[in-house]
Each structure stands twice: as structure tokens, then as C-alpha cells.
Tab-separated table of C-alpha atoms in Angstrom:
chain	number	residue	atom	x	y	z
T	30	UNK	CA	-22.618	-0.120	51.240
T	31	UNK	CA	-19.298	-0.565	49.672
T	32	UNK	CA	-17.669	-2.075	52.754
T	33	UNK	CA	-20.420	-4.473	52.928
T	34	UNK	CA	-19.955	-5.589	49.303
T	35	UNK	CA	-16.154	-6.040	49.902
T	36	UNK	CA	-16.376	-7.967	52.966
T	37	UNK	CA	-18.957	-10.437	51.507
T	38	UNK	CA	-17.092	-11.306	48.684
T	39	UNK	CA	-13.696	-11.365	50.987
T	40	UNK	CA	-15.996	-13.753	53.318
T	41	UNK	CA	-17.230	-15.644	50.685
T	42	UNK	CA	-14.234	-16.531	49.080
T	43	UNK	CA	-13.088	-17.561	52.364
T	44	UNK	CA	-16.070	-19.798	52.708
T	45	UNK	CA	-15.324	-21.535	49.339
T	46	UNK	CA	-11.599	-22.341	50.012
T	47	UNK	CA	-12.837	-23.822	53.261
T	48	UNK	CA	-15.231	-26.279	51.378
T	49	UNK	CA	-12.872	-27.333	49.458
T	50	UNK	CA	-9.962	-28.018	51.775
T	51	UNK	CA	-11.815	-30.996	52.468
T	52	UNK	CA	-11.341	-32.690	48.976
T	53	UNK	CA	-7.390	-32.003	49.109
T	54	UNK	CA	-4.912	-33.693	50.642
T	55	UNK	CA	-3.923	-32.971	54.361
T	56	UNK	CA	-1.535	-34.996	55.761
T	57	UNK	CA	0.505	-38.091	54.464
T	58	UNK	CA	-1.552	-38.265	51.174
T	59	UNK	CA	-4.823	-38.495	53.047
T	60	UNK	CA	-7.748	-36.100	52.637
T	61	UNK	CA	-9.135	-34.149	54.828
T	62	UNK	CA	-12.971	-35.989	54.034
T	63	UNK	CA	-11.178	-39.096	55.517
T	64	UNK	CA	-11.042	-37.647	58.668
T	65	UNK	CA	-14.564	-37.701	60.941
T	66	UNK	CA	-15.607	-35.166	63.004
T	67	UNK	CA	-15.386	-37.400	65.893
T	68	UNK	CA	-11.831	-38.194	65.655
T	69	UNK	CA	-11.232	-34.263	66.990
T	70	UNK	CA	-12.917	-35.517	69.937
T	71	UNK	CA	-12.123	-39.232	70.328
T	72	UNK	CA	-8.164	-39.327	68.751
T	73	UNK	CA	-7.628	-39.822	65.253
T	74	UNK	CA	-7.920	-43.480	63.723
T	75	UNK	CA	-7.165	-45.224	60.277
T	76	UNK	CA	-10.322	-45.704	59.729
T	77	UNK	CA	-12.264	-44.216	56.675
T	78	UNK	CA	-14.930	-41.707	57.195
T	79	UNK	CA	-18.331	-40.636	55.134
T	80	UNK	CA	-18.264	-37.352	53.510
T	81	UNK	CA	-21.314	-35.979	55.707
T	82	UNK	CA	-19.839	-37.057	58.697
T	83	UNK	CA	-16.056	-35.893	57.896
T	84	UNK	CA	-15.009	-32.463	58.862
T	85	UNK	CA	-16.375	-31.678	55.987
T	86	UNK	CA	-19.356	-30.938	58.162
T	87	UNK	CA	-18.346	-28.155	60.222
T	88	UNK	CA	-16.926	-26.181	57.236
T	89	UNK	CA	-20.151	-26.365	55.236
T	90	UNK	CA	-22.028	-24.892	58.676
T	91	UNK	CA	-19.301	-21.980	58.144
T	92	UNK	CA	-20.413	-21.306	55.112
T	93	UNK	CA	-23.809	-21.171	55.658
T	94	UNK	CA	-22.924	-18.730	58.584
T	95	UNK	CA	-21.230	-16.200	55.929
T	96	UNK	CA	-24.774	-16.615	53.643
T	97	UNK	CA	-26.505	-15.625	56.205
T	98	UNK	CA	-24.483	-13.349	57.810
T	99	UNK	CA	-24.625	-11.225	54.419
T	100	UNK	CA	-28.193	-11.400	54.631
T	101	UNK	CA	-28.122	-9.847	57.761
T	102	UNK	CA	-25.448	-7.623	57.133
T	103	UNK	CA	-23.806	-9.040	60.473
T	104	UNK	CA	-19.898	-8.800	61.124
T	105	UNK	CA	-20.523	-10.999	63.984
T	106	UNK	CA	-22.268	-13.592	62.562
T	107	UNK	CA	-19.176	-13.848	59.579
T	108	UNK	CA	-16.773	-13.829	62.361
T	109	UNK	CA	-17.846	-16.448	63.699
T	110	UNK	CA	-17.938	-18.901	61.041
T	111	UNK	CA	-14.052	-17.975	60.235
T	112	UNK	CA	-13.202	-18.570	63.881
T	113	UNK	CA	-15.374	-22.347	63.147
T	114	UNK	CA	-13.017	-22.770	60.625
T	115	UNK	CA	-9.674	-22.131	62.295
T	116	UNK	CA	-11.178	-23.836	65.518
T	117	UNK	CA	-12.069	-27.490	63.588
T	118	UNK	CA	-8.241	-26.573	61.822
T	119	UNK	CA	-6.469	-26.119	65.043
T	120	UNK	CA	-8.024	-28.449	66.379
T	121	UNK	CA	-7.141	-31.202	63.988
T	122	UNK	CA	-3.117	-30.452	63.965
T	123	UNK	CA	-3.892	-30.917	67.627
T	124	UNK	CA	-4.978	-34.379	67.064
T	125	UNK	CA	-2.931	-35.560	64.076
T	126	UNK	CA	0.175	-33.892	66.027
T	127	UNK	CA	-0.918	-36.346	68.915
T	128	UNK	CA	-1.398	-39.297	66.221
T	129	UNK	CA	1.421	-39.391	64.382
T	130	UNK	CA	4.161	-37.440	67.537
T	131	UNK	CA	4.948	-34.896	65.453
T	132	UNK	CA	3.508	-32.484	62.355
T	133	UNK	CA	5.981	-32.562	59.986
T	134	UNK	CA	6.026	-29.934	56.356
T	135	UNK	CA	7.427	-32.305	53.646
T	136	UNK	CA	7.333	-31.560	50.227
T	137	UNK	CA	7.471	-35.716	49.549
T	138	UNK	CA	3.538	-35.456	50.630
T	139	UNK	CA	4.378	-36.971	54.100
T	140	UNK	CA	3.717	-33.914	56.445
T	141	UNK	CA	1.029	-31.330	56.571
T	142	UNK	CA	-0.355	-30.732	52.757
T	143	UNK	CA	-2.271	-27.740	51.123
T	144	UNK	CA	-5.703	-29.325	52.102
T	145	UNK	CA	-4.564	-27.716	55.704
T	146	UNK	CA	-3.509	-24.529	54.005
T	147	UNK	CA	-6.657	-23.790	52.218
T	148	UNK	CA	-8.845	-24.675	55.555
T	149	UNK	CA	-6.385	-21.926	57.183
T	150	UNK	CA	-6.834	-19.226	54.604
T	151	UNK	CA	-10.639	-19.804	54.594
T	152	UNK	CA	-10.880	-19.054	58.114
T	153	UNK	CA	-8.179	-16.070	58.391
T	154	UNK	CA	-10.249	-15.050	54.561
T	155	UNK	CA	-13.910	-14.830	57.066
T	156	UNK	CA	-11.932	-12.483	59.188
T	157	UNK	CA	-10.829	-10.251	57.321
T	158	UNK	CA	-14.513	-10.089	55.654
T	159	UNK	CA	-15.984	-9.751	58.897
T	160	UNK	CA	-12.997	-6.951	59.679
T	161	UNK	CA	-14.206	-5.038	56.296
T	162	UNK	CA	-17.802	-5.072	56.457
T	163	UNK	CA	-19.291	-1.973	57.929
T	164	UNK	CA	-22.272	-4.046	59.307
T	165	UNK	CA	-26.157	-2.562	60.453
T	166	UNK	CA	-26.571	0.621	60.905
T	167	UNK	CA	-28.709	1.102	64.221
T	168	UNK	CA	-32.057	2.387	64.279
T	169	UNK	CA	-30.632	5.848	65.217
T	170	UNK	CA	-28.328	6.218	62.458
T	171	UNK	CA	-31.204	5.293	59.933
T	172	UNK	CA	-33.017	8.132	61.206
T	173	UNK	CA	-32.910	11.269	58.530
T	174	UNK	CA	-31.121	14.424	60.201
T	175	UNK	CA	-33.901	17.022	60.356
T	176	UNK	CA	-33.134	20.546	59.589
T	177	UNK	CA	-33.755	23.007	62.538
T	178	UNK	CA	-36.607	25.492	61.263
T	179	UNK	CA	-35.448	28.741	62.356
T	180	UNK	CA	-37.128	30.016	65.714
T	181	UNK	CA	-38.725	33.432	65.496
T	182	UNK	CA	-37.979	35.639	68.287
T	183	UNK	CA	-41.425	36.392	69.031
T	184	UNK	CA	-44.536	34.292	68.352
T	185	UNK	CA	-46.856	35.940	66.186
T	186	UNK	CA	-50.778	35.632	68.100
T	187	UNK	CA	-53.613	34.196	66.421
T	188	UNK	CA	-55.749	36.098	64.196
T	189	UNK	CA	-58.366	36.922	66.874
T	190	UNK	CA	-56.268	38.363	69.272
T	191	UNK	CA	-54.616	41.931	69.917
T	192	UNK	CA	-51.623	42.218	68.749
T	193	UNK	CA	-48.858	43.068	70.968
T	194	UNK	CA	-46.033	41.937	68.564
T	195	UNK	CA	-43.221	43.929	68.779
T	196	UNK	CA	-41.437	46.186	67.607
T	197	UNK	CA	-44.264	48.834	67.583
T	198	UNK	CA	-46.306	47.322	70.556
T	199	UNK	CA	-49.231	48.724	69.308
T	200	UNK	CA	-52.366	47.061	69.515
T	201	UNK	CA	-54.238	45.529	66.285
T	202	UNK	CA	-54.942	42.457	64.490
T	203	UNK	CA	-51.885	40.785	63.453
T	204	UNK	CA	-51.476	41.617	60.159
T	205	UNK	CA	-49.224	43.783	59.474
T	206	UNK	CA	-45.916	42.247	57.429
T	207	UNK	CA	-43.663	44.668	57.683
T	208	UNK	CA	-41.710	45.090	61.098
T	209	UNK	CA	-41.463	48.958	61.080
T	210	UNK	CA	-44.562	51.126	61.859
T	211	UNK	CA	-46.968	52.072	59.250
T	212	UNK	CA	-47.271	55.915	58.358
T	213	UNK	CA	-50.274	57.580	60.032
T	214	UNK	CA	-52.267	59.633	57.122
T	215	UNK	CA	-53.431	63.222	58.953
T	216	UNK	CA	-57.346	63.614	58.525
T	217	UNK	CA	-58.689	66.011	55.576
T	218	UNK	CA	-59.749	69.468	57.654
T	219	UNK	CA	-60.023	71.025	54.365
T	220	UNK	CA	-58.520	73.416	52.303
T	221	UNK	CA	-55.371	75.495	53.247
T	222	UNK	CA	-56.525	79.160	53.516
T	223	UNK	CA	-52.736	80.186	53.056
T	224	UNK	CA	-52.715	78.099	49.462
T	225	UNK	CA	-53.978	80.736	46.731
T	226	UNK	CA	-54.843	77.355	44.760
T	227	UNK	CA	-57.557	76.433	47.340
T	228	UNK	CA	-58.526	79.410	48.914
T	229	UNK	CA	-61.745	79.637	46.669
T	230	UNK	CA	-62.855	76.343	47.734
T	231	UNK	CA	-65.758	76.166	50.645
T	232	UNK	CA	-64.384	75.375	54.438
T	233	UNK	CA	-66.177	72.685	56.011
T	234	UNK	CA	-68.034	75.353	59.424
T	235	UNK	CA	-65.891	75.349	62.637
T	236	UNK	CA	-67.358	72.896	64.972
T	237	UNK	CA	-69.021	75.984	67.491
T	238	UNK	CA	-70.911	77.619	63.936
T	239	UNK	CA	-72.415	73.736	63.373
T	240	UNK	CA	-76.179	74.006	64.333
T	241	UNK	CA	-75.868	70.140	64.532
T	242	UNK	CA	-72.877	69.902	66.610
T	243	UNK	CA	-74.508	68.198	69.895
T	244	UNK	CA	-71.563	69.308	71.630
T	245	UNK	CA	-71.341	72.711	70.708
T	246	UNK	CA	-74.541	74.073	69.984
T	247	UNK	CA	-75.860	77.465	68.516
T	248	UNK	CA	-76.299	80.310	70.436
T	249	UNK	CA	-79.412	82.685	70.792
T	250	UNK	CA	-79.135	85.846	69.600
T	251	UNK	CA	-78.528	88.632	72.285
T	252	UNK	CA	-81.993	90.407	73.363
T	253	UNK	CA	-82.026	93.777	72.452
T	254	UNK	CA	-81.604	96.192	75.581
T	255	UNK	CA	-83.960	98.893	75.113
């Protein structure tokens, strides 16, 4: 976020010193708005230009480039409006070289002027804009880094199955929450003859002396053998 924020205002400052080159002087006391874009192409002429038709032109599509390229939040899109910039720049030494034999840096305002500086800042300015922004994240960066749940070693079964979990492998609902097995309680057979406490209390009959025992059940008496 930061790096975008720097590189737009790098980029845009870039784009304004480009706009303006146009109004300043650039070579011999002329300004650059004198010059048409066509005279890049054709050779350049004495002739007077129109500001919307002076290289003026291609600088103000350079800026709109950096607009929208911080919209977008594209390096790419910035880049290439500096590289318009130095292009239309170079370009025009090229021609003016061609014109007048030689480029000449005179402090007299007969050779190259700060109209051609400022056109050459704003482009290296886009650059360097482009060079800081951090640009669009892609789809998979966006994405939110999800936390790995911890994996259980063993799935616990549904409600209405056996349970097999370990480590007791003993069947039963799945219910239990604690991973060690649960105490067995012995059954009640009564009270301890060897306890003086409870050796009043009544004893449950053995199983054999139950008359209702189906398994065990009572004896006649013997017959008498006379």
C-alpha cells in the first residue's frame, strides 16, 4: 500500500513536469508547443504549430496513462507512459539535431533549453514511479492463509455406531471423553461375613437354595428308607 502511494505521487509528478515542458523553451528560444507532432515524422520546419496538435499531445496521453495506471494499480501501464515521454523527447533531439546539424547546450538560449530538461525528468520521474510501485496483487496472494485444523489421529464414529476408538478398543457408543478406560464398579453380592459391622445384616440365598432360580432348582426331600 505504501509503495503504491509513493510511486503514484513519484509518477505523477513526473506526469506534471512533462505537461509543462511544453510551455518552456526548448531550443533557440522556441517552445516546445511550436513544434507539431508531425515534424518528428516529416523533419522539423519553421512553421508555427497549434497547441493540440504540438507535442504537447503525446505528453498529455502520458499523463492520462499514469491516472489510470494508479487506478489500476498497474506498474506497466505507468511505465509506459514514461517511456512515451522519453520516446517523443528522443525523438525530437533526433530531428532538431538533423535540422539545425548539430544540438548545441548554450547558456545564451541558442542550444537545447530547460523545456527539454523537464520533458526528460518527466519521463525518467514515470520510471522510477513505475520502479516503486508494488503493483496488483494476484488473485492468489489475495487469498487469506487458512490455519490447518489439527488432524486427530483417529476419527471418532458417528453416534450410532460401535465404537472401536482406540485406546481401549472396547465396544460402546462413542461417548466416552476421556482417553483412558473407565473403572469397572464390582456388583453388590452383599454383605461381607468376615466384617463384624455387617455380619448381622441378611445374605441375599445362594443361587442353588433359590426356589425361583430356573437354573438351579430345589430339590425334593430324600424318601425315607424304611
Amino acid at each position: 500500500m505504501i509503495r503504491n502511494v509513493l510511486g503514484s505521487a513519484v509518477a505523477l509528478a513526473g506526469a506534471a513536469s512533462a505537461v509543462l515542458s511544453p510551455f518552456r523553451d526548448w531550443y533557440g528560444g522556441r517552445a516546445g508547443r511550436d513544434y507539431r507532432v508531425a515534424d518528428l515524422f516529416e523533419g522539423i520546419t519553421a512553421g508555427e504549430s497549434g497547441v493540440l496538435v504540438s507535442i504537447l499531445l503525446p505528453f498529455l496521453g502520458a499523463a492520462l496513462l499514469v491516472v489510470l495506471g494508479m487506478v489500476l494499480r498497474s506498474r506497466l501501464v505507468v511505465a509506459l507512459a514514461g517511456l512515451v515521454v522519453l520516446g517523443f523527447t528522443i525523438l525530437w533531439m533526433v530531428r532538431q539535431g538533423q535540422a539545425a546539424g548539430s544540438l548545441v547546450v548554450g547558456g545564451d538560449g541558442a542550444g537545447l533549453q530547460v523545456g527539454v530538461v523537464n520533458a526528460l525528468a518527466g519521463g525518467v520521474l514515470m520510471l522510477i514511479g513505475a520502479l516503486l510501485m508494488s503493483g496488483r496483487r494476484s488473485r492468489r496472494e489475495r487469498r487469506p492463509v487458512r490455519e490447518r485444523e489439527p488432524v486427530e489421529p483417529f476419527a471418532v464414529p458417528a453416534a450410532d455406531q460401535v465404537d472401536t476408538w482406540p485406546p481401549t478398543q472396547e465396544p460402546g457408543m462413542s461417548v466416552q471423553t476421556s482417553p483412558w478406560p473407565e473403572p469397572e464398579v464390582d456388583p453388590y453380592t452383599g454383605p461381607d461375613p468376615r466384617d463384624p459391622r455387617t455380619r448381622s445384616y441378611p445374605r441375599a440365598p445362594h443361587p442353588e437354595d433359590d426356589p425361583r432360580d430356573p437354573v438351579h432348582p430345589p430339590q425334593p426331600p430324600p424318601s425315607p428308607q424304611g
